[in-house]
Coordinates of C-alpha atoms and ligand atoms in Angstrom, one line a residue:
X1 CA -99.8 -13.7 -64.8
X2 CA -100.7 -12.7 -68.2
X3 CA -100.7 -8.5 -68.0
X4 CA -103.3 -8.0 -70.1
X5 CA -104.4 -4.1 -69.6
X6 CA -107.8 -3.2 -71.6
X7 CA -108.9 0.8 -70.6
X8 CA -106.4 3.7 -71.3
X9 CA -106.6 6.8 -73.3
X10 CA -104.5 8.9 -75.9
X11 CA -104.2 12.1 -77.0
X12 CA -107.4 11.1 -79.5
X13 CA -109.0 11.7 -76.4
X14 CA -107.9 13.1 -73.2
X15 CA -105.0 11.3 -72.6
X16 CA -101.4 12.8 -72.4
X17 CA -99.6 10.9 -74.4
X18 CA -100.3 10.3 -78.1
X19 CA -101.7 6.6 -78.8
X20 CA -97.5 5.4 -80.1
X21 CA -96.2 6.4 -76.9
X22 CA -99.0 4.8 -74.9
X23 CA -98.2 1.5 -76.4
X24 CA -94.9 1.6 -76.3
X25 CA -95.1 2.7 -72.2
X26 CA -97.8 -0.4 -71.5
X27 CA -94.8 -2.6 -73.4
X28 CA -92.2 -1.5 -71.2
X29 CA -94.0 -2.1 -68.0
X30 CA -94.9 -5.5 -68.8
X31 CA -98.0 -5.4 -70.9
X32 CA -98.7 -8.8 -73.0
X33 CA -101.8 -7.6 -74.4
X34 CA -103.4 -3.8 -74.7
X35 CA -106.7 -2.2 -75.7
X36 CA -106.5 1.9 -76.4
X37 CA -109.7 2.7 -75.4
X38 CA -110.6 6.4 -76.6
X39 CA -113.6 8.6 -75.4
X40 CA -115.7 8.4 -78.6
X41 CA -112.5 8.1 -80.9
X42 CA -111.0 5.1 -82.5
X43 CA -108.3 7.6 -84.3
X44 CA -105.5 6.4 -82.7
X45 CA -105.5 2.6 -83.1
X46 CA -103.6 2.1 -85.9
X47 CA -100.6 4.1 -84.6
X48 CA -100.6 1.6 -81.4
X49 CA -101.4 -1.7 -83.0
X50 CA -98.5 -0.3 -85.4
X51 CA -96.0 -0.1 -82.1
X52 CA -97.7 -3.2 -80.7
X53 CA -96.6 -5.2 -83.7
X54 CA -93.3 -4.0 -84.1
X55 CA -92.8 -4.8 -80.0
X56 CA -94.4 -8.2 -79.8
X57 CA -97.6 -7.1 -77.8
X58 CA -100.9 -8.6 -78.6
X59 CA -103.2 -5.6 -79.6
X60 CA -107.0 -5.5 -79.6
X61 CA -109.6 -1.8 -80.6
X62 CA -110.9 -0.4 -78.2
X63 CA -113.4 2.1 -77.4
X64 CA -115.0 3.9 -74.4
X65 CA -118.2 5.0 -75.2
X66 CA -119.9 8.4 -73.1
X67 CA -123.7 7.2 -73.3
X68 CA -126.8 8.5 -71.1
X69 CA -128.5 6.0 -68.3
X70 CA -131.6 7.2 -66.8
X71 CA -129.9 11.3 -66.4
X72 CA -126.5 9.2 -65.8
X73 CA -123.3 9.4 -67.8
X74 CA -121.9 6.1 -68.3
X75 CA -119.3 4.6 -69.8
X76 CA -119.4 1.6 -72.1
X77 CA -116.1 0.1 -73.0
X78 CA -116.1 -1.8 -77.1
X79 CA -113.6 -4.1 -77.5
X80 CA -112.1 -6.1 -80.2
X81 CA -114.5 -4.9 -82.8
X82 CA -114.3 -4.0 -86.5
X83 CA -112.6 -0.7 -86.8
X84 CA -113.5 0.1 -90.6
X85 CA -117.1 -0.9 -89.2
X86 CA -119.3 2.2 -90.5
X87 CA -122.2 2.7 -88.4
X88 CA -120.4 2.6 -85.1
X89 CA -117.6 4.7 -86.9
X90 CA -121.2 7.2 -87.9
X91 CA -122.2 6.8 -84.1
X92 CA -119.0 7.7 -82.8
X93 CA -119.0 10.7 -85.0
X94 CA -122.1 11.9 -83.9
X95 CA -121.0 11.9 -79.9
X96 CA -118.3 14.0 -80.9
X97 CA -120.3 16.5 -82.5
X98 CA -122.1 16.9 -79.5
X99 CA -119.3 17.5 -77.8
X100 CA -118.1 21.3 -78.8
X101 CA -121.7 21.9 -78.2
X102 CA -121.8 20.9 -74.6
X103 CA -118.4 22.2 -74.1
X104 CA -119.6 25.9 -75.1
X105 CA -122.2 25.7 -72.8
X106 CA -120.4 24.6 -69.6
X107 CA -117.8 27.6 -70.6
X108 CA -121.2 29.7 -70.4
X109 CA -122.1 28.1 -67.0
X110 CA -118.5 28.6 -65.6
X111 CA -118.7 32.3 -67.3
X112 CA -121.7 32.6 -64.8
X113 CA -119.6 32.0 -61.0
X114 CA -116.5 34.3 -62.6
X115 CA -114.4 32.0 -64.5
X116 CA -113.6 33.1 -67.6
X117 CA -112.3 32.0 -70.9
X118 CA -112.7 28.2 -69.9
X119 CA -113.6 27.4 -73.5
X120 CA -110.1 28.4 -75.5
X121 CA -108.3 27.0 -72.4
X122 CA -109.6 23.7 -72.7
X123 CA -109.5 24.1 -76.4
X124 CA -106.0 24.6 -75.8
X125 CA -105.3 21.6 -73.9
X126 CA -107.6 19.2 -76.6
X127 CA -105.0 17.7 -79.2
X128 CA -108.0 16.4 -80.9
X129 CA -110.7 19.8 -80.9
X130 CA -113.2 17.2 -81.8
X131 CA -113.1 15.2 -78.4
X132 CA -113.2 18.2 -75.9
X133 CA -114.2 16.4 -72.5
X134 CA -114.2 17.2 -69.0
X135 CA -110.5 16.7 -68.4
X136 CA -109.3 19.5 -70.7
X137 CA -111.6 21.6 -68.8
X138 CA -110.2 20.4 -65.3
X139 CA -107.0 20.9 -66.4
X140 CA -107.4 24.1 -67.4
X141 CA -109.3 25.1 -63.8
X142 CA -106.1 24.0 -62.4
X143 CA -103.7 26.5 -64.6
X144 CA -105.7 29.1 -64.0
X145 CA -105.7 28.6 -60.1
X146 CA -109.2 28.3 -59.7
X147 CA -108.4 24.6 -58.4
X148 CA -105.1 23.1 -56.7
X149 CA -105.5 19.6 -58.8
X150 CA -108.1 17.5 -60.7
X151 CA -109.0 15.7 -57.8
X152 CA -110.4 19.2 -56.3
X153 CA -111.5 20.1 -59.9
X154 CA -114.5 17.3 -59.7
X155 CA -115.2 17.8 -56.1
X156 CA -116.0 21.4 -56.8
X157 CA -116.5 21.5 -60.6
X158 CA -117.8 20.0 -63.3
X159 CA -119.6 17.5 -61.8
X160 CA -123.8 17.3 -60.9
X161 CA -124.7 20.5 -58.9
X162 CA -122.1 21.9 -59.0
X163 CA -120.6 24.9 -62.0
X164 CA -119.5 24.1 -64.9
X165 CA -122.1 20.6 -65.4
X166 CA -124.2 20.7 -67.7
X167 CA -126.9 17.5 -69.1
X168 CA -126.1 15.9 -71.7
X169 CA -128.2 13.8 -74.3
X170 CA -125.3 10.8 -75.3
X171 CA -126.1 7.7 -76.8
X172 CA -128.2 5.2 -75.1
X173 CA -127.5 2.4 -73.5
X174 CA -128.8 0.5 -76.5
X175 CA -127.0 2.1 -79.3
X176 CA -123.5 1.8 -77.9
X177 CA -124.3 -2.4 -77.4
X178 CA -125.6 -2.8 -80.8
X179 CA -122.7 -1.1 -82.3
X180 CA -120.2 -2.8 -80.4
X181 CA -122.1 -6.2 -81.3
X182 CA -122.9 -5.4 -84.8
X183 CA -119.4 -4.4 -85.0
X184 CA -118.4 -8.2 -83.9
X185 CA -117.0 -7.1 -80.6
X186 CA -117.3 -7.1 -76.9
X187 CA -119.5 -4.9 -74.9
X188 CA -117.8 -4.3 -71.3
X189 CA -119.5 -1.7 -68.8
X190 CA -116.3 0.8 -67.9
X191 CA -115.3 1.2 -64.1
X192 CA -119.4 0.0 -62.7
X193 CA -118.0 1.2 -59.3
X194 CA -118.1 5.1 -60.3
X195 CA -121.7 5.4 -61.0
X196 CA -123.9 6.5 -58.4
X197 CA -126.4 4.2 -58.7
X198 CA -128.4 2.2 -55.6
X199 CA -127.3 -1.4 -55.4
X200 CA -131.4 -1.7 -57.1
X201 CA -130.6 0.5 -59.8
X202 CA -127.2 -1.0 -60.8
X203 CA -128.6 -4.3 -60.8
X204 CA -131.4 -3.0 -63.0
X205 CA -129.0 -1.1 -65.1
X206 CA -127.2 -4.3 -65.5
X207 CA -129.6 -6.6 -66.4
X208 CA -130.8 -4.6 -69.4
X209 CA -127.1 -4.4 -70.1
X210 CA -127.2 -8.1 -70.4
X211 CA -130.8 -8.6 -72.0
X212 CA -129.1 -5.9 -74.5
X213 CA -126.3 -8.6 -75.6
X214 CA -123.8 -6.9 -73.0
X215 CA -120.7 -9.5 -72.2
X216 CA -118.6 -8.3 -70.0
X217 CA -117.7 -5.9 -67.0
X218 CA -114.6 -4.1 -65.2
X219 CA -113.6 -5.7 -62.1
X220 CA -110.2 -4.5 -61.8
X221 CA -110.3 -0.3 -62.6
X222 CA -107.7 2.2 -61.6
X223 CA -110.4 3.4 -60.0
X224 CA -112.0 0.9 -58.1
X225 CA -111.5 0.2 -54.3
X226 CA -110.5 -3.0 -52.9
X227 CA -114.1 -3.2 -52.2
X228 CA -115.7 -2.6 -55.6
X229 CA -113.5 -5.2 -56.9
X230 CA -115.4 -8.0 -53.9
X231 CA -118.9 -6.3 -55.0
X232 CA -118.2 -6.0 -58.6
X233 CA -116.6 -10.3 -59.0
X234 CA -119.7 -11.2 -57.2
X235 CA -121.9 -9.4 -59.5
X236 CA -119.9 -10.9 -62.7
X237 CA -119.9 -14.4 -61.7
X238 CA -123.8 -14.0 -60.5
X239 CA -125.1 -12.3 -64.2
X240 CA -122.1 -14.6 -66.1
X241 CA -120.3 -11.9 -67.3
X242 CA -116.9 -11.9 -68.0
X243 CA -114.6 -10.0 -66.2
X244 CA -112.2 -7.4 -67.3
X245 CA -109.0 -5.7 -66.4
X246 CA -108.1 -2.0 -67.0
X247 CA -105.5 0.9 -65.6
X248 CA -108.0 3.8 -67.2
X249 CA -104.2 5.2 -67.7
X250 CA -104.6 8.8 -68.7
X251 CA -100.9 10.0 -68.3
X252 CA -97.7 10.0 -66.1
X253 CA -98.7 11.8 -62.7
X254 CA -102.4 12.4 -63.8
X255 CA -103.4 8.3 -63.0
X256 CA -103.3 6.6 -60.1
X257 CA -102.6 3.7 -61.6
X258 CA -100.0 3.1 -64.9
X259 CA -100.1 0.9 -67.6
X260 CA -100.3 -3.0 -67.1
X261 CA -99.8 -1.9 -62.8
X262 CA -103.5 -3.6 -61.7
X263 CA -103.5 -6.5 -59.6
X264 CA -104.6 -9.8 -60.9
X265 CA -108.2 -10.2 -61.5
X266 CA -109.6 -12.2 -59.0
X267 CA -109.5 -16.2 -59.0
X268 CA -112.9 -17.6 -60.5
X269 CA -113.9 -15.2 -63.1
X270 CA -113.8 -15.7 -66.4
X271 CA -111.6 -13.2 -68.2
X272 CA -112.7 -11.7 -71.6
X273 CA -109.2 -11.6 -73.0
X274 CA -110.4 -15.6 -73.3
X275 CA -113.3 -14.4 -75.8
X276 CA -111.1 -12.9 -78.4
Ligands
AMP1 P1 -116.5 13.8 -70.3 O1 -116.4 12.5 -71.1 O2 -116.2 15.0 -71.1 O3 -117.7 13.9 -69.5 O4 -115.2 13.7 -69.3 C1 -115.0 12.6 -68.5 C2 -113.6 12.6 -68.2 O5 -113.3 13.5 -67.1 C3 -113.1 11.2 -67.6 O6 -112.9 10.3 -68.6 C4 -111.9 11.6 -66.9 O7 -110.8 11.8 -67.8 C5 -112.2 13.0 -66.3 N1 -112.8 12.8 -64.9 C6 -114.0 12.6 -64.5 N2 -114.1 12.5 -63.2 C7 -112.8 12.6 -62.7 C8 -112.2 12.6 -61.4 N3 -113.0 12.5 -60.3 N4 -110.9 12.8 -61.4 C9 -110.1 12.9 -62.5 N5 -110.6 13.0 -63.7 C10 -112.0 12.8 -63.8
MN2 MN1 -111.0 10.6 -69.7
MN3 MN1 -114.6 6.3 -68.0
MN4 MN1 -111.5 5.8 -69.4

């Protein structure tokens, strides 16, 4: 099988291992061809493609963009696009932004049910200050005590309804396509299985994905089940999009799944490592 492995994260983002070190991991377990795919951050590419090179693994940008779907956050993956592109480098920049912003308010909202200082502890935990995200805040819950592990932290925390959420006005839908497209890369929609959408709105969401100029979807995720990967092929093959392949690798004993550890994508789909 070629081990291609296109969704992880550095410490550009909320990874735990800077983007070298995540390179030269996916090598060593077997990876022929890797995509770091930052929230909102394309900051540690060259320092991977650099290790790539040197290692003999093929390399391709990557991207995971945090945009807003009808009150959803959702996750748009960019892949083997122009990195020195500048209006997706300016729309990238401007998610960021918005990040420090949200994160002072879900401190506020965590103030509010007794946990305090959430802001400088995830700050502390945020190698890159500009991409503050969830994690850093779940990982901080968990120091503190107020949570055994992340898996408890978005059960309780952090998530819709419960404290520490707050809205959020990403991108849209349409700008992350048009500057993954105008970019000259590949728009792939990140882990479809997470969303909770109905099987109308999904199917809705997805055909304005594809009317958008959308290519390509996750079938194998670290965190689908065995039964999003069924749903999720049939769905690929029916709106011809290629399929894709990714651990979502966010660091050792954080992810379920490790670098370049997925099963095969299924037999009959077309992979987008084909459309590089
Ligand atoms: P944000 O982009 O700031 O909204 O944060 C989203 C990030 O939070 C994801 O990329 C994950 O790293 C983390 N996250 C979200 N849900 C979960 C979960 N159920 N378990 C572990 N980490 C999660
Ligand atoms: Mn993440
Ligand atoms: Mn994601
Ligand atoms: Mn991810």
């Amino acid at each position: 099988m070629f081990n291609c492995d296109l969704h992880c994260h550095s410490t550009c983002s909320d990874g735990l291992l800077p983007a070298a070190e995540v390179a030269r991991r996916a090598a060593a377990n077997g990876v022929d061809m890797l995509a770091l795919t930052d929230h909102d951050d394309v900051d540690g590419l060259a320092a991977a493609r650099e290790v790539a090179d040197a290692v003999g693994m093929a390399f391709v940008n990557g991207v995971e963009i945090s945009i807003e779907w009808e009150r959803l956050q959702i996750h748009v993956l960019g892949l083997a696009f122009d990195v020195a592109d500048a209006p997706l480098n300016a729309g990238l920049a401007a998610i960021r932004s918005g990040r420090i912003e949200r994160a002072r308010r879900m401190s506020a909202e965590l103030a509010l049910v007794g946990v305090g200082g959430a802001f400088e502890g995830a700050m502390r935990y945020a190698a890159n200050p500009n991409l503050i995200s969830r994690a850093h805040f779940g990982r901080y819950l968990v120091e503190a005590g107020v949570c055994k592990d992340l898996r408890s932290v978005f059960e309780a925390y952090l998530v819709p309804g419960r404290p520490g959420y707050v809205d959020h006005r990403w991108a849209t839908l349409g700008d992350s396509v048009r500057w993954i497209l105008d970019a000259g890369g590949i728009a792939a929609v990140a882990h479809p299985g997470r969303y909770k959408l109905t099987r109308s709105e999904m199917r809705r969401f997805l055909g304005e994905f594809k009317d958008l100029g959308g290519q390509a979807i996750e079938v194998m995720s670290g965190s689908h089940t065995p039964e999003h990967v069924a749903v999720y092929g049939r769905l690929a093959k029916e709106y011809g999009f290629l399929a894709s392949r990714g651990s979502d690798f966010h660091g050792p004993g954080e992810s379920y799944v490790d670098l370049g550890q997925l099963a095969p994508l299924p037999d009959g789909l077309t992979p987008v490592w084909e459309a590089f």
